[in-house]
Short mmCIF file of C-alpha atoms in Angstrom, two decimals:
data_model
loop_
_atom_site.label_atom_id
_atom_site.label_comp_id
_atom_site.label_asym_id
_atom_site.label_seq_id
_atom_site.Cartn_x
_atom_site.Cartn_y
_atom_site.Cartn_z
CA MET K 26 5.55 7.10 7.93
CA SER K 27 4.90 9.60 10.74
CA ALA K 28 4.53 13.32 10.10
CA GLY K 29 7.89 13.94 11.77
CA ALA K 30 9.62 11.36 9.60
CA ALA K 31 8.05 12.67 6.41
CA SER K 32 8.95 16.25 7.27
CA TRP K 33 12.56 15.34 8.11
CA ASP K 34 13.12 13.35 4.94
CA GLN K 35 11.49 16.03 2.80
CA GLU K 36 13.76 18.72 4.26
CA LEU K 37 16.72 16.41 3.77
CA GLU K 38 15.91 16.07 0.06
CA GLU K 39 15.71 19.84 -0.23
CA ALA K 40 19.14 20.17 1.40
CA ALA K 41 20.98 17.66 -0.83
CA SER K 42 20.42 15.68 -3.99
CA PRO K 43 20.46 12.80 -3.57
CA SER K 44 19.95 13.04 0.16
CA PRO K 45 22.06 10.49 2.06
CA LEU K 46 20.31 7.31 3.20
CA LEU K 47 22.31 7.35 6.45
CA GLN K 48 20.83 10.72 7.42
CA THR K 49 17.21 9.68 6.93
CA TRP K 50 14.66 9.28 9.71
CA GLY K 51 14.43 5.54 9.03
CA TRP K 52 18.18 5.02 9.36
CA GLY K 53 18.08 6.85 12.67
CA ASP K 54 15.28 4.54 13.84
CA VAL K 55 17.42 1.52 12.93
CA GLN K 56 20.39 2.85 14.91
CA SER K 57 18.21 3.74 17.90
CA ARG K 58 17.16 0.07 18.08
CA ALA K 59 20.77 -1.03 17.63
CA GLY K 60 22.07 0.69 20.77
CA TRP K 61 22.52 4.37 19.87
CA THR K 62 20.57 7.38 21.07
CA VAL K 63 19.57 9.44 18.04
CA GLU K 64 19.02 13.20 17.98
CA ARG K 65 17.84 14.85 14.80
CA VAL K 66 19.25 18.37 14.82
CA ARG K 67 18.26 21.30 12.64
CA LEU K 68 21.35 23.44 12.56
CA GLY K 69 20.06 26.62 10.99
CA GLY K 70 20.53 27.89 7.47
CA GLY K 71 18.77 24.75 6.21
CA ALA K 72 21.49 22.39 7.48
CA MET K 73 20.58 19.14 9.26
CA ALA K 74 22.27 16.32 11.13
CA SER K 75 20.95 13.00 12.37
CA VAL K 76 23.37 12.45 15.25
CA GLN K 77 24.04 9.06 16.85
CA LEU K 78 25.05 9.36 20.50
CA ARG K 79 26.58 6.81 22.86
CA SER K 80 27.36 7.24 26.55
CA VAL K 81 30.44 5.87 28.29
CA GLY K 82 29.86 6.52 31.96
CA PRO K 83 29.43 10.28 32.37
CA VAL K 84 30.71 11.22 28.89
CA ARG K 85 29.20 11.02 25.41
CA GLU K 86 30.51 10.55 21.91
CA ALA K 87 28.60 11.64 18.80
CA TYR K 88 28.72 10.22 15.29
CA VAL K 89 27.20 11.77 12.16
CA PRO K 90 27.26 9.29 9.25
CA ARG K 91 27.18 10.99 5.83
CA GLY K 92 26.46 14.31 7.49
CA PRO K 93 25.89 17.10 8.24
CA VAL K 94 23.70 17.90 5.23
CA PRO K 95 24.75 19.90 3.35
CA ALA K 96 28.44 19.66 4.20
CA THR K 97 29.67 23.25 4.37
CA SER K 98 31.97 25.25 6.61
CA ALA K 99 28.90 26.88 8.17
CA SER K 100 27.17 23.59 8.89
CA ILE K 101 30.34 22.18 10.51
CA ASP K 102 30.56 25.32 12.67
CA ALA K 103 26.95 24.89 13.74
CA LEU K 104 27.39 21.17 14.45
CA VAL K 105 30.46 21.80 16.63
CA GLU K 106 28.56 24.50 18.52
CA TRP K 107 25.70 22.05 19.10
CA ALA K 108 28.12 19.34 20.26
CA ARG K 109 29.74 21.67 22.80
CA ALA K 110 26.34 22.67 24.18
CA ALA K 111 25.36 18.99 24.36
CA ARG K 112 28.55 18.26 26.35
CA VAL K 113 29.88 15.79 23.78
CA ALA K 114 33.46 14.68 24.44
CA LYS K 115 34.21 13.45 20.93
CA LEU K 116 32.49 14.28 17.63
CA ARG K 117 32.98 12.12 14.54
CA VAL K 118 31.64 13.06 11.10
CA GLU K 119 31.70 11.36 7.70
CA PRO K 120 30.19 13.93 5.34
CA GLU K 121 29.03 12.98 1.88
CA ALA K 122 31.53 15.46 0.48
CA GLN K 123 34.42 15.34 -1.94
CA PRO K 124 37.99 14.78 -0.66
CA ALA K 125 38.77 18.50 -0.97
CA PHE K 126 36.43 19.11 1.98
CA ALA K 127 39.24 17.74 4.15
CA GLU K 128 40.73 21.24 4.23
CA VAL K 129 37.56 22.63 5.81
CA LEU K 130 37.47 19.90 8.45
CA ALA K 131 41.16 20.34 9.28
CA ASP K 132 40.63 24.09 9.64
CA HIS K 133 37.93 23.33 12.23
CA GLY K 134 40.32 21.19 14.26
CA PHE K 135 39.17 17.76 13.08
CA ALA K 136 41.68 14.94 12.54
CA ARG K 137 41.34 12.11 10.05
CA VAL K 138 40.43 8.71 11.54
CA GLU K 139 39.65 5.23 10.24
CA PRO K 140 36.39 5.35 8.23
CA THR K 141 33.25 3.51 9.31
CA GLN K 142 31.39 3.96 6.02
CA PRO K 143 32.94 3.36 2.58
CA GLU K 144 35.34 6.16 1.68
CA HIS K 145 35.47 4.88 -1.91
CA THR K 146 32.59 3.40 -3.82
CA ARG K 147 31.32 2.73 -7.31
CA ILE K 148 28.00 4.16 -8.53
CA LEU K 149 26.10 2.87 -11.55
CA THR K 150 23.88 5.17 -13.61
CA MET K 151 20.60 3.38 -14.21
CA ARG K 152 19.48 2.54 -17.74
CA PRO K 153 16.88 0.14 -19.14
CA PRO K 154 17.96 -3.38 -18.08
CA GLY K 155 19.02 -4.47 -21.57
CA GLU K 156 21.24 -1.41 -21.95
CA MET K 157 22.59 -1.85 -18.42
CA LEU K 158 23.64 -5.43 -19.06
CA ALA K 159 25.45 -4.39 -22.25
CA THR K 160 27.65 -1.98 -20.24
CA PHE K 161 28.97 -4.71 -17.91
CA LYS K 162 32.36 -6.29 -18.52
CA HIS K 163 32.37 -9.47 -20.61
CA GLY K 164 32.94 -11.83 -17.68
CA ARG K 165 30.02 -10.45 -15.68
CA ARG K 166 27.68 -10.53 -18.69
CA TYR K 167 28.68 -14.13 -19.39
CA ASN K 168 28.05 -15.21 -15.79
CA ILE K 169 24.64 -13.54 -15.63
CA ARG K 170 23.51 -15.08 -18.91
CA ALA K 171 24.89 -18.47 -17.84
CA GLY K 172 22.94 -18.27 -14.58
CA LEU K 173 19.78 -17.44 -16.48
CA ARG K 174 20.29 -20.36 -18.86
CA ARG K 175 20.89 -22.71 -15.93
CA GLY K 176 17.59 -21.73 -14.35
CA VAL K 177 18.69 -19.95 -11.17
CA VAL K 178 15.69 -18.39 -9.44
CA VAL K 179 16.02 -15.12 -7.52
CA GLU K 180 13.36 -14.26 -4.95
CA GLU K 181 12.74 -10.66 -3.83
CA GLY K 182 11.56 -10.47 -0.24
CA ARG K 183 12.50 -9.77 3.38
CA ASP K 184 14.50 -12.87 4.24
CA ALA K 185 16.83 -11.73 7.02
CA ALA K 186 17.38 -15.30 8.18
CA GLU K 187 18.71 -16.39 4.80
CA LEU K 188 20.92 -13.35 4.49
CA GLU K 189 22.40 -14.19 7.89
CA ARG K 190 23.08 -17.77 6.78
CA GLN K 191 24.74 -16.66 3.56
CA SER K 192 26.76 -13.98 5.39
CA ALA K 193 27.97 -16.54 7.94
CA ALA K 194 29.65 -18.46 5.12
CA VAL K 195 31.49 -15.27 4.09
CA GLU K 196 32.51 -14.62 7.70
CA ARG K 197 34.08 -18.08 7.93
CA ARG K 198 35.95 -17.73 4.63
CA GLU K 199 37.15 -14.15 5.10
CA SER K 200 37.53 -13.98 8.92
CA ILE K 201 35.40 -10.83 9.11
CA SER K 202 32.44 -9.81 11.28
CA LEU K 203 29.05 -9.08 9.74
CA PRO K 204 25.85 -7.99 11.50
CA PRO K 205 23.51 -10.46 13.20
CA ARG K 206 20.09 -11.34 11.85
CA ARG K 207 18.41 -8.80 14.16
CA TYR K 208 20.20 -5.91 12.44
CA TYR K 209 19.07 -7.09 8.99
CA GLU K 210 15.52 -7.34 10.36
CA LEU K 211 15.69 -3.76 11.60
CA LEU K 212 16.77 -2.51 8.16
CA LEU K 213 14.00 -4.47 6.45
CA ASP K 214 11.37 -3.34 8.94
CA LEU K 215 12.26 0.31 9.53
CA LEU K 216 13.66 1.68 6.27
CA PRO K 217 10.94 2.91 3.91
CA TRP K 218 12.17 0.54 1.17
CA CYS K 219 14.52 -2.37 1.79
CA ARG K 220 14.53 -5.88 0.31
CA THR K 221 16.58 -9.05 0.04
CA TYR K 222 17.31 -10.92 -3.18
CA VAL K 223 17.98 -14.62 -2.65
CA GLY K 224 19.45 -16.76 -5.46
CA ARG K 225 18.25 -20.40 -5.34
CA HIS K 226 19.21 -23.69 -6.98
CA PRO K 227 16.87 -24.37 -9.92
CA GLU K 228 16.08 -27.93 -8.81
CA THR K 229 16.57 -28.23 -5.05
CA HIS K 230 15.56 -24.61 -4.30
CA GLU K 231 18.51 -24.42 -1.90
CA ALA K 232 19.60 -20.84 -1.22
CA LEU K 233 23.05 -20.12 -2.67
CA SER K 234 23.39 -16.33 -2.31
CA ALA K 235 21.63 -13.31 -0.87
CA VAL K 236 21.93 -9.52 -1.03
CA LEU K 237 20.21 -6.68 0.83
CA VAL K 238 19.40 -3.43 -0.96
CA ALA K 239 17.79 -0.23 0.30
CA ARG K 240 16.39 2.60 -1.81
CA HIS K 241 16.05 6.28 -0.99
CA ALA K 242 15.60 9.44 -3.03
CA GLY K 243 16.20 7.73 -6.37
CA ARG K 244 19.35 5.87 -5.32
CA ALA K 245 19.65 2.17 -4.48
CA TYR K 246 22.26 1.06 -1.93
CA HIS K 247 23.79 -2.43 -2.07
CA LEU K 248 24.41 -2.69 1.68
CA PHE K 249 25.08 -6.39 2.39
CA ALA K 250 25.70 -9.61 0.50
CA GLY K 251 26.59 -13.21 1.22
CA ARG K 252 27.04 -16.50 -0.61
CA SER K 253 27.51 -20.06 0.53
CA GLY K 254 30.03 -20.99 -2.16
CA VAL K 255 27.99 -24.09 -3.05
CA ASN K 256 27.39 -24.81 -6.78
CA PRO K 257 29.42 -21.83 -8.02
CA GLU K 258 28.87 -23.00 -11.62
CA LEU K 259 25.23 -21.87 -11.34
CA MET K 260 26.30 -18.21 -10.97
CA ALA K 261 23.63 -17.60 -8.31
CA ASN K 262 25.64 -14.77 -6.77
CA ASP K 263 25.85 -12.91 -10.09
CA LEU K 264 22.12 -13.46 -10.61
CA ALA K 265 21.19 -12.09 -7.17
CA TRP K 266 23.24 -8.94 -7.79
CA TRP K 267 21.79 -8.55 -11.26
CA ALA K 268 18.22 -9.02 -10.01
CA ALA K 269 18.72 -6.24 -7.46
CA ILE K 270 20.22 -3.87 -10.05
CA ARG K 271 17.57 -4.68 -12.66
CA SER K 272 14.77 -4.18 -10.15
CA ALA K 273 16.14 -0.77 -9.16
CA ALA K 274 16.34 0.27 -12.81
CA GLU K 275 12.79 -0.90 -13.47
CA ALA K 276 11.56 0.97 -10.37
CA GLY K 277 12.93 4.25 -11.77
CA CYS K 278 16.01 4.68 -9.56
CA ARG K 279 18.55 7.09 -11.04
CA ASP K 280 21.63 5.28 -9.77
CA TYR K 281 22.92 2.34 -7.73
CA ASP K 282 25.63 2.56 -5.08
CA LEU K 283 27.70 -0.64 -4.90
CA TRP K 284 28.79 0.50 -1.40
CA GLY K 285 32.49 0.18 -1.04
CA VAL K 286 35.55 -0.54 -3.20
CA PRO K 287 39.30 -0.39 -2.52
CA PRO K 288 40.99 2.99 -3.02
CA PRO K 289 42.44 3.69 -6.48
CA GLY K 290 45.77 1.98 -6.97
CA ALA K 291 45.26 -0.56 -4.18
CA GLY K 292 47.15 -3.75 -4.94
CA PRO K 293 46.32 -7.45 -4.55
CA ASP K 294 47.22 -7.32 -0.86
CA HIS K 295 44.25 -5.04 -0.08
CA PRO K 296 41.53 -7.02 1.78
CA TRP K 297 38.89 -5.77 -0.67
CA HIS K 298 40.91 -6.53 -3.82
CA GLY K 299 38.73 -9.42 -5.00
CA LEU K 300 35.50 -7.63 -4.14
CA GLY K 301 36.72 -4.51 -5.91
CA PHE K 302 37.46 -6.50 -9.07
CA PHE K 303 34.02 -8.12 -8.91
CA LYS K 304 32.24 -4.77 -8.52
CA ALA K 305 34.31 -3.10 -11.25
CA GLU K 306 32.90 -5.59 -13.76
CA PHE K 307 29.48 -3.97 -13.28
CA GLY K 308 30.94 -0.70 -14.58
CA GLY K 309 29.87 2.62 -13.15
CA GLU K 310 31.94 5.51 -11.86
CA GLU K 311 34.34 5.43 -8.93
CA VAL K 312 33.44 8.04 -6.31
CA ALA K 313 35.61 9.19 -3.40
CA TYR K 314 34.38 10.89 -0.23
CA VAL K 315 36.28 12.91 2.35
CA GLY K 316 36.30 10.04 4.85
CA ALA K 317 35.93 10.06 8.64
CA TRP K 318 37.09 12.95 10.80
CA GLU K 319 37.06 13.40 14.55
CA LEU K 320 37.10 16.41 16.87
CA VAL K 321 38.05 16.00 20.53
CA LEU K 322 36.08 18.40 22.71
CA SER K 323 37.18 16.93 26.05
CA GLU K 324 40.59 15.29 26.43
CA THR K 325 39.59 13.48 29.61
CA GLY K 326 36.30 12.24 28.18
CA SER K 327 37.98 11.18 24.94
CA ARG K 328 40.52 9.06 26.85
CA LEU K 329 37.71 7.32 28.72
CA ILE K 330 35.92 6.54 25.44
CA ASP K 331 39.13 5.19 23.89
CA LEU K 332 39.77 2.92 26.89
CA GLU K 333 36.23 1.53 26.73
CA LYS K 334 36.55 0.82 22.98
CA LYS K 335 39.89 -0.91 23.50
CA ALA K 336 38.32 -3.12 26.18
CA ARG K 337 35.41 -4.02 23.89
CA ARG K 338 37.78 -4.96 21.07
CA GLY K 339 39.70 -7.18 23.46
CA ILE K 340 36.52 -8.96 24.54
CA ARG K 341 35.50 -9.54 20.91
CA GLY K 342 38.94 -10.98 20.14
CA LEU K 343 38.73 -13.26 23.17
CA LYS K 344 35.34 -14.54 22.06
CA ARG K 345 36.71 -15.32 18.57
CA ASN K 346 39.63 -17.22 20.06
CA ILE K 347 37.35 -19.23 22.34
CA SER K 348 35.01 -20.10 19.48
#
């Protein structure tokens, strides 16, 4: 890690506990390779923001995932002042703050928009693995123990190719879009700690499931997962998740973010209903954040950005129809 990266992450940990993974130097490096321009801004008063910038012709939009840090009225003021000076047309923030922070954002002229990062999640408090397993719901405990009895092997590594293959099966079943292999490779290469856990058939060694987990500042983040759906009786998916959780506990992590669940009270028609049920069986505490908020600083520039995004969505839809 460079001196600049170490200094940034150290200051980040002093500003918030735990400091958000998506505001770290490494996450900024990932996004800079994925098409964004990243500026790491010290806002004064100890506040910080790793800002992702994208140009659309002569105008720019800025996005601050899980920031600024800390999320206060003063840090929002400073961030808006920076954005005006940087000639940003549209500023989007998703602070790691409680829902009540919405009042502060609204007072600063921000409007709520569709979230990019999970607005609701479930966080497990780490315990010794035996104690952790005992806190899971009966069905999840049964599946994990069944997978162990049936000899499923889980490999910890950096297997972006296998994660892409397992994710492709989920894409086909659920009609969703997941990142390409290159993005997984960036996470594995550029984050200080990031690994895959691949569940394999005990006899053929065929991969049946895969998850990707990052760790930062004592928290593990369950960012991506996929499963082929082959041999479901082996419980390889449960075993891959359990291996990642157990490994985080053994490494001394304080908690484990399951990274996204449906909002409280969401019914069976919610697209994440099944996933939310699955994650709930691992226990933990449901946590809600303030969500995504956007401030328009230039009406003309904002319209240009919106038109470009609409065109890109149309092209993606056309490609799906052709394929």
